[in-house]
Coordinates of C-alpha atoms in Angstrom, one line a residue:
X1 CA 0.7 -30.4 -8.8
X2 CA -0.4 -29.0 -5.0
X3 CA -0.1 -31.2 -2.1
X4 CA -2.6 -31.0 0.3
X5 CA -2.0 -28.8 3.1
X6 CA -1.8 -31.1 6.3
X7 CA 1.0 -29.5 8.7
X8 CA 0.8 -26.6 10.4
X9 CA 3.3 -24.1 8.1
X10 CA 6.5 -23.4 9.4
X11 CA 9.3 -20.6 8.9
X12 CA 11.9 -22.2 6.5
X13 CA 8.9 -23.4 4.9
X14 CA 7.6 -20.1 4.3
X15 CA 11.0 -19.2 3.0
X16 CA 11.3 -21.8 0.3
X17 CA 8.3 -20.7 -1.4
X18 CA 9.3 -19.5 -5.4
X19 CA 6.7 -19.1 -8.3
X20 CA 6.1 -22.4 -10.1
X21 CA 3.8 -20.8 -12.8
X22 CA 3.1 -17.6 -14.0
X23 CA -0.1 -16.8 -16.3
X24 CA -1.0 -13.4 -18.4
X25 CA -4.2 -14.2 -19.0
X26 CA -5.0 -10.4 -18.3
X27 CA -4.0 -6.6 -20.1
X28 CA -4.2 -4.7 -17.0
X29 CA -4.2 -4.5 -12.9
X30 CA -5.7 -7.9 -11.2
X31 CA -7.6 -5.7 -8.5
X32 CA -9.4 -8.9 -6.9
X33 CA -8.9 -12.9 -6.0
X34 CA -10.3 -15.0 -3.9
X35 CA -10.3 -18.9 -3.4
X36 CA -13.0 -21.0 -3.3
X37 CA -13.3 -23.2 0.2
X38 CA -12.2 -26.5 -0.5
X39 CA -9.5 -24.9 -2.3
X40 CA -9.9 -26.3 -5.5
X41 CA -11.2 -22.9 -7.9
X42 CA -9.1 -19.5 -7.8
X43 CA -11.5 -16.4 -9.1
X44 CA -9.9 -13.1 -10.2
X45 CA -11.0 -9.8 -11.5
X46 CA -9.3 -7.0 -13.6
X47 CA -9.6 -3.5 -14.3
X48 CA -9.4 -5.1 -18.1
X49 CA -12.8 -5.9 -17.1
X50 CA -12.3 -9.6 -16.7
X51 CA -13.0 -12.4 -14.7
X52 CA -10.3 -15.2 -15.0
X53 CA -11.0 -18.6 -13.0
X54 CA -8.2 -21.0 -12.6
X55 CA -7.9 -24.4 -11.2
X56 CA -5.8 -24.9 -8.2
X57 CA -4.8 -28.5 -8.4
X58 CA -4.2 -28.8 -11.9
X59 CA -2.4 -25.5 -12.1
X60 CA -4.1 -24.4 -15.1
X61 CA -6.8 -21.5 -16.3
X62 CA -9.8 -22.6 -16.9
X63 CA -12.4 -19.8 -18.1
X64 CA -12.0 -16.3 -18.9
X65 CA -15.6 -14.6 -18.7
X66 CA -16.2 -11.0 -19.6
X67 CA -18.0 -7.8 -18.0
X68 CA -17.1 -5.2 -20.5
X69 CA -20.8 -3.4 -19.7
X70 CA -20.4 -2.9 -15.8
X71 CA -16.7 -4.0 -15.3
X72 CA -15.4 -6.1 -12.5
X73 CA -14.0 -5.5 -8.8
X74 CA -13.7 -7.0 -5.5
X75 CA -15.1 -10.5 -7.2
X76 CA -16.1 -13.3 -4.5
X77 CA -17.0 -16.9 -4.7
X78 CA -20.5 -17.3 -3.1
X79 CA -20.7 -21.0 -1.3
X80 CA -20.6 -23.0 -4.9
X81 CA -17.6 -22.6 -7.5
X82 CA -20.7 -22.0 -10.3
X83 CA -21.4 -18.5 -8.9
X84 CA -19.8 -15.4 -7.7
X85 CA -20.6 -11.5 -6.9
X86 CA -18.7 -8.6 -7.7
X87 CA -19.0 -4.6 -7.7
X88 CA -19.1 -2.5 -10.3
X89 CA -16.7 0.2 -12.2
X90 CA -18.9 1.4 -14.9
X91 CA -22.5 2.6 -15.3
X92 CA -23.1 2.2 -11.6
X93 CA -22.4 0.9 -7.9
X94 CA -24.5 -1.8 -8.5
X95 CA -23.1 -5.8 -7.1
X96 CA -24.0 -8.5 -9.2
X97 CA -24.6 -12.0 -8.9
X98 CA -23.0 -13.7 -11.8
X99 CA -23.4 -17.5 -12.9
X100 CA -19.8 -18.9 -13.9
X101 CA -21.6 -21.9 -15.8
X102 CA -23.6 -19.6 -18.4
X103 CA -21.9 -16.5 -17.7
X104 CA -24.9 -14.9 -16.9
X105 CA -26.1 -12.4 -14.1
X106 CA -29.0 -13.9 -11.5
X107 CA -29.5 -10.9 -9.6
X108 CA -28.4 -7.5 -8.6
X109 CA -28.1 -5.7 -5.5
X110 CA -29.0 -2.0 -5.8
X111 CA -28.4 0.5 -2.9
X112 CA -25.1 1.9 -2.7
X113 CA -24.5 5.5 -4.3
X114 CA -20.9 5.3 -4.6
X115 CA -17.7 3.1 -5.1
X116 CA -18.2 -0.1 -3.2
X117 CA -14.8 -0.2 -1.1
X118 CA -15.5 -4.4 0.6
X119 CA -17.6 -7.2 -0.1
X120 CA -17.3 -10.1 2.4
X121 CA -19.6 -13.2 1.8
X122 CA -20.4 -15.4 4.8
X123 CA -18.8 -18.1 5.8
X124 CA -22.0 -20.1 6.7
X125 CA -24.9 -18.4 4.7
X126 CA -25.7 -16.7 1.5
X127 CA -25.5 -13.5 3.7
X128 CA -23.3 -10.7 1.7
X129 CA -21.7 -7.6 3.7
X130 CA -20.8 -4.8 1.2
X131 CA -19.1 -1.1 2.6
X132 CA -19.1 1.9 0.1
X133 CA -18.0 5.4 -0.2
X134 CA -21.3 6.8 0.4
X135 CA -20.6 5.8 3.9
X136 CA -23.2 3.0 4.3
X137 CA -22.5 -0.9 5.4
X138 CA -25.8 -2.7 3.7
X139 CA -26.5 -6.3 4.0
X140 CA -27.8 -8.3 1.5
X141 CA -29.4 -12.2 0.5
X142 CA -28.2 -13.3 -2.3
X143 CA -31.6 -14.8 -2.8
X144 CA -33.5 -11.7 -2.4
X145 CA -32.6 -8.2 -4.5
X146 CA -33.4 -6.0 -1.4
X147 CA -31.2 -4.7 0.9
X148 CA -31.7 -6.8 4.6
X149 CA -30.0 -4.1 6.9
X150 CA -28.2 -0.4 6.5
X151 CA -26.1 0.9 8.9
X152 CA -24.7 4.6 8.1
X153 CA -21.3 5.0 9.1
X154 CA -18.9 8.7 9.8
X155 CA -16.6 7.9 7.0
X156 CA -15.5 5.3 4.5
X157 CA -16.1 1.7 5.8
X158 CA -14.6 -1.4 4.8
X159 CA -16.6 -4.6 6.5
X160 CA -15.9 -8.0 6.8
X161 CA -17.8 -11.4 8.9
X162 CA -16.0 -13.2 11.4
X163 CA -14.8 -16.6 10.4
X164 CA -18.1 -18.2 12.0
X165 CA -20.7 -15.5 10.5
X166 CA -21.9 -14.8 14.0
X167 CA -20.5 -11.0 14.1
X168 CA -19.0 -8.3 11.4
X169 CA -16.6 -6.1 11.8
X170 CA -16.6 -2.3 10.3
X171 CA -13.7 -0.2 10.1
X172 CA -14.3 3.4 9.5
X173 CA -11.4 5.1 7.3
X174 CA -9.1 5.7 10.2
X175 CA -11.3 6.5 12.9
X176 CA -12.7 3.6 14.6
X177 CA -13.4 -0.5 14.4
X178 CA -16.9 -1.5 15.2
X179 CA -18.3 -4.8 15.9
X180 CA -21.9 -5.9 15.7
X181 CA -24.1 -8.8 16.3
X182 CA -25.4 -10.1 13.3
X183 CA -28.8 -11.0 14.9
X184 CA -29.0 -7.5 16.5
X185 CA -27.1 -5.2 14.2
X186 CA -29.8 -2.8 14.2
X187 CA -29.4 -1.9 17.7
X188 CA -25.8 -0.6 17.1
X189 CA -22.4 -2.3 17.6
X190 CA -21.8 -4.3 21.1
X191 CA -18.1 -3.0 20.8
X192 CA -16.6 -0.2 19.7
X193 CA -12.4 0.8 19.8
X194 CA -10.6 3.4 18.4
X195 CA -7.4 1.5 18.4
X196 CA -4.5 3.6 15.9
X197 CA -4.3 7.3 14.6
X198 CA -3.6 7.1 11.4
X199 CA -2.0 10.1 9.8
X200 CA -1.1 9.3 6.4
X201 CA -2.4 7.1 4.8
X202 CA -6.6 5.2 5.0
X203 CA -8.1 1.9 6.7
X204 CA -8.4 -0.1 2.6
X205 CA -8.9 -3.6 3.6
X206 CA -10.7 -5.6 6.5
X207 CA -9.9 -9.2 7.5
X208 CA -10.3 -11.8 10.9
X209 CA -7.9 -14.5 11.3
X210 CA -8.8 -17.9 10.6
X211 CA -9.2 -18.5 14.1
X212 CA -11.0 -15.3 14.9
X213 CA -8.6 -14.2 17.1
X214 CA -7.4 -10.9 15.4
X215 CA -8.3 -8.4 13.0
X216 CA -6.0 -7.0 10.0
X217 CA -6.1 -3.7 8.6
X218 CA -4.6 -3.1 5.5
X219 CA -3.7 0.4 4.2
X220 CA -3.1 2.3 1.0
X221 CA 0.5 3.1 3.1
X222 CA 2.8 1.3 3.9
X223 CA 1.7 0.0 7.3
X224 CA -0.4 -2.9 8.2
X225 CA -2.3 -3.3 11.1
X226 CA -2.7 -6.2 13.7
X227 CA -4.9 -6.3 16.5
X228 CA -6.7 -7.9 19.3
X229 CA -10.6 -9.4 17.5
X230 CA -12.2 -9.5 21.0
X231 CA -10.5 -6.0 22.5
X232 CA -9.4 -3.8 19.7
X233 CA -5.9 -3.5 21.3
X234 CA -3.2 -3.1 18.6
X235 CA -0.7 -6.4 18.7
X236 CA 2.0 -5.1 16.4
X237 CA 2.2 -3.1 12.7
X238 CA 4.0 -3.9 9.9
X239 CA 5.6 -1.5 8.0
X240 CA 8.5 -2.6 5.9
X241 CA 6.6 -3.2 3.1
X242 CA 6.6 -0.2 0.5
X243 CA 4.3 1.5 -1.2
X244 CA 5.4 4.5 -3.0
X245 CA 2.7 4.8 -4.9
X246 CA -0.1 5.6 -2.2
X247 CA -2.4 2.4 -4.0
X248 CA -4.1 0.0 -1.9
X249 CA -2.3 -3.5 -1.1
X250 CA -3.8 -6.6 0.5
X251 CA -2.6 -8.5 3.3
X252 CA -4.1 -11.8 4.3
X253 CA -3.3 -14.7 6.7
X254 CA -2.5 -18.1 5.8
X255 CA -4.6 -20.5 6.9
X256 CA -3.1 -21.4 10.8
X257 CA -3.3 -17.4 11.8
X258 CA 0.5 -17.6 11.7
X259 CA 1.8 -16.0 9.3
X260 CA 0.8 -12.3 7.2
X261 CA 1.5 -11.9 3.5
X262 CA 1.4 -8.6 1.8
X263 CA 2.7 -7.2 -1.8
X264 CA 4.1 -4.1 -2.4
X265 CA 4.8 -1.9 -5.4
X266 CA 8.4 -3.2 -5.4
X267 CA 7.1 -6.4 -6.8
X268 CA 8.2 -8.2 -3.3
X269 CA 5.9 -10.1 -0.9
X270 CA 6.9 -10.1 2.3
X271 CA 5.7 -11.9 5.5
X272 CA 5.3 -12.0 8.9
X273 CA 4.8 -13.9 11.8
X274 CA 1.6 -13.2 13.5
X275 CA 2.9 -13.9 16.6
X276 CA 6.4 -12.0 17.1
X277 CA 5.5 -9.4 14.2
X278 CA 9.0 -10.0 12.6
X279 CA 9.3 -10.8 8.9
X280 CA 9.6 -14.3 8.3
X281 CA 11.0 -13.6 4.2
X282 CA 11.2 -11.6 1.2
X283 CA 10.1 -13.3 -1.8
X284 CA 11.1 -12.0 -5.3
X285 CA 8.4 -12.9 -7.8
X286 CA 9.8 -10.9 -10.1
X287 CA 6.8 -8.5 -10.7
X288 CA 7.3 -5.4 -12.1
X289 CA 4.2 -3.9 -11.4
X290 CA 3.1 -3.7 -7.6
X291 CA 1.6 -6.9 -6.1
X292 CA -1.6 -5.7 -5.3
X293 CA -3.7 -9.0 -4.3
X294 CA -1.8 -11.7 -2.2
X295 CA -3.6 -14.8 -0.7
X296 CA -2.7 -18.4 0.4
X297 CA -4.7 -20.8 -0.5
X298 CA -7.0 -22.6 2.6
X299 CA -6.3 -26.4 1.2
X300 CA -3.0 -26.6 -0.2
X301 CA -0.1 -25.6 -0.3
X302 CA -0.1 -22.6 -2.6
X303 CA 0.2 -19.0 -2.5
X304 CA -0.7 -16.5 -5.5
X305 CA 0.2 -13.0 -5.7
X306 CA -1.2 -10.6 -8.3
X307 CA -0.2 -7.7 -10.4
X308 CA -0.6 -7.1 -14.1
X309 CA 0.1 -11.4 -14.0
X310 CA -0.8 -14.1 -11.8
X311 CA 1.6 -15.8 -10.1
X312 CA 1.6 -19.2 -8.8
X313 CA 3.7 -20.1 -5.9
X314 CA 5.0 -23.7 -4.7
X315 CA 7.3 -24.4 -1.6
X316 CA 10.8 -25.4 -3.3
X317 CA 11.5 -28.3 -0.5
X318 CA 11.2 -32.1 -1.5
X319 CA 7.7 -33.4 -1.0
X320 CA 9.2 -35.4 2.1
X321 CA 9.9 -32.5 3.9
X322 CA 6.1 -31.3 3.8

């Protein structure tokens, strides 16, 4: 159903793109998704306390698995498609390490004393970076229950690892960006920037590029934020996106750097280009709730957003033309 993605994407590509399925499998906001990285396995969660799994390149769902107990946020793929982590929105701030095959949990990770706000896996390791509300960035091993490092932060970080796992970046609410060493994070970050004054609105969402170059910052406004990965100097902001509703809405790259997708509570995506920070299109979806999650996938040619629904899109340009 998804052809592979072997060309660099370009504008009028982009453009063509228009939902080939659409699946309400859930009750309530899809707050999470993430892809597996060959592509192949979608993962989201739900404030309807569920985790739905879908597969890619037949188009389909697959599972729907349950966390009625501790509910279900910010889920992640680990490095197989059997296993992933999320946070918590019940009982505790607990993450937990959940087997897809037997829907059962293998091991928690107890530390954080309030909302966890980011979870970024590695790209290389079982290495897990989580950020919370009770102002901490903690490290963990998925094969060990205790934390591997704390750092205390001013405010509310989000965190995410560089595409090679070497370094992680912390951004504290609206104050500063931090980047550390992940061999020598204890000794405090090797760079720090204070880049944008924010004034209405808070730093929600971390992200690198594919190619490590730059550094996203997504809001719960209705600006996003570009900038330099090795200097912290801004590139551009978005900010035509809207967000009336003060909630926070991913952006994410697709897989070349080049472009920027983001939702908005209109039920639009729109995107940019990396490179000139113009929008590249405005895609109707036809949402009514706001797009709160919107990713590309990193092997084919496939975007989803998610509100209340998933939403698979396809670019509407004969398969010669890819």
């Amino acid at each position: 159903m998804y052809s592979e993605l072997t060309m660099k994407l370009v504008s009028y590509v982009v453009q063509s793109f228009r939902v080939a399925k659409v699946f309400s499998e859930n009750s309530d906001r899809i707050n999470s998704v993430d892809f597996s990285s060959d592509g192949n396995t979608l993962i989201s969660s739900s404030d309807d306390d569920s985790i739905v799994i879908y597969d890619c390149e037949k188009g389909t769902h697959k599972r729907t698995l349950h966390s009625k107990k501790y509910g279900a946020d910010l889920v992640r793929f680990t490095h197989t498609e059997n296993s992933a982590v999320h946070s918590s929105t019940k009982i505790d701030d607990t993450i937990r390490y959940l087997s897809l095959h037997d829907n059962k949990y293998i091991r928690y990770f107890s530390g954080h004393s309030k909302k966890v706000l980011s979870l970024s896996m590695s790209p290389v390791d079982d290495l897990l970076l989580s950020g919370s509300l009770d102002k901490t960035v903690r490290l963990w091993d998925l094969r060990s229950p205790n934390c591997q490092g704390l750092i205390t932060q001013s405010d509310r970080p989000v965190a995410s690892f560089d595409p090679e796992g070497l370094i992680f970046a912390v951004a504290n609410s609206t104050e500063d960006v931090r980047l550390y060493d992940l061999r020598s994070f204890d000794k405090g970050p090797f760079n720090t920037f204070a880049p944008i004054k924010e004034k209405d609105s808070d730093w929600t969402d971390l992200k690198f590029s594919p190619n490590g170059k730059m550094l996203l910052i997504s809001t719960n406004g209705s600006i996003i934020h570009l900038l330099d990965a090795y200097n912290g100097k801004p590139i551009t902001s978005f900010s035509s996106r809207l967000n009336s509703k003060g909630i926070p809405l991913e952006a994410s790259f697709s897989p070349d750097s080049q472009f920027i997708f983001s939702g908005s509570t209109d039920g639009a995506i729109h995107v940019w280009n990396s490179d000139t920070g113009l929008r590249t299109a405005l895609l109707q979806c036809g949402h009514s709730n706001p797009v709160h999650c919107v990713q590309f996938n990193p092997k084919y040619m496939m975007l989803v957003s998610a509100s209340n629904q998933m939403a698979f899109w396809l670019p509407s340009m004969p398969d010669d033309e890819l």
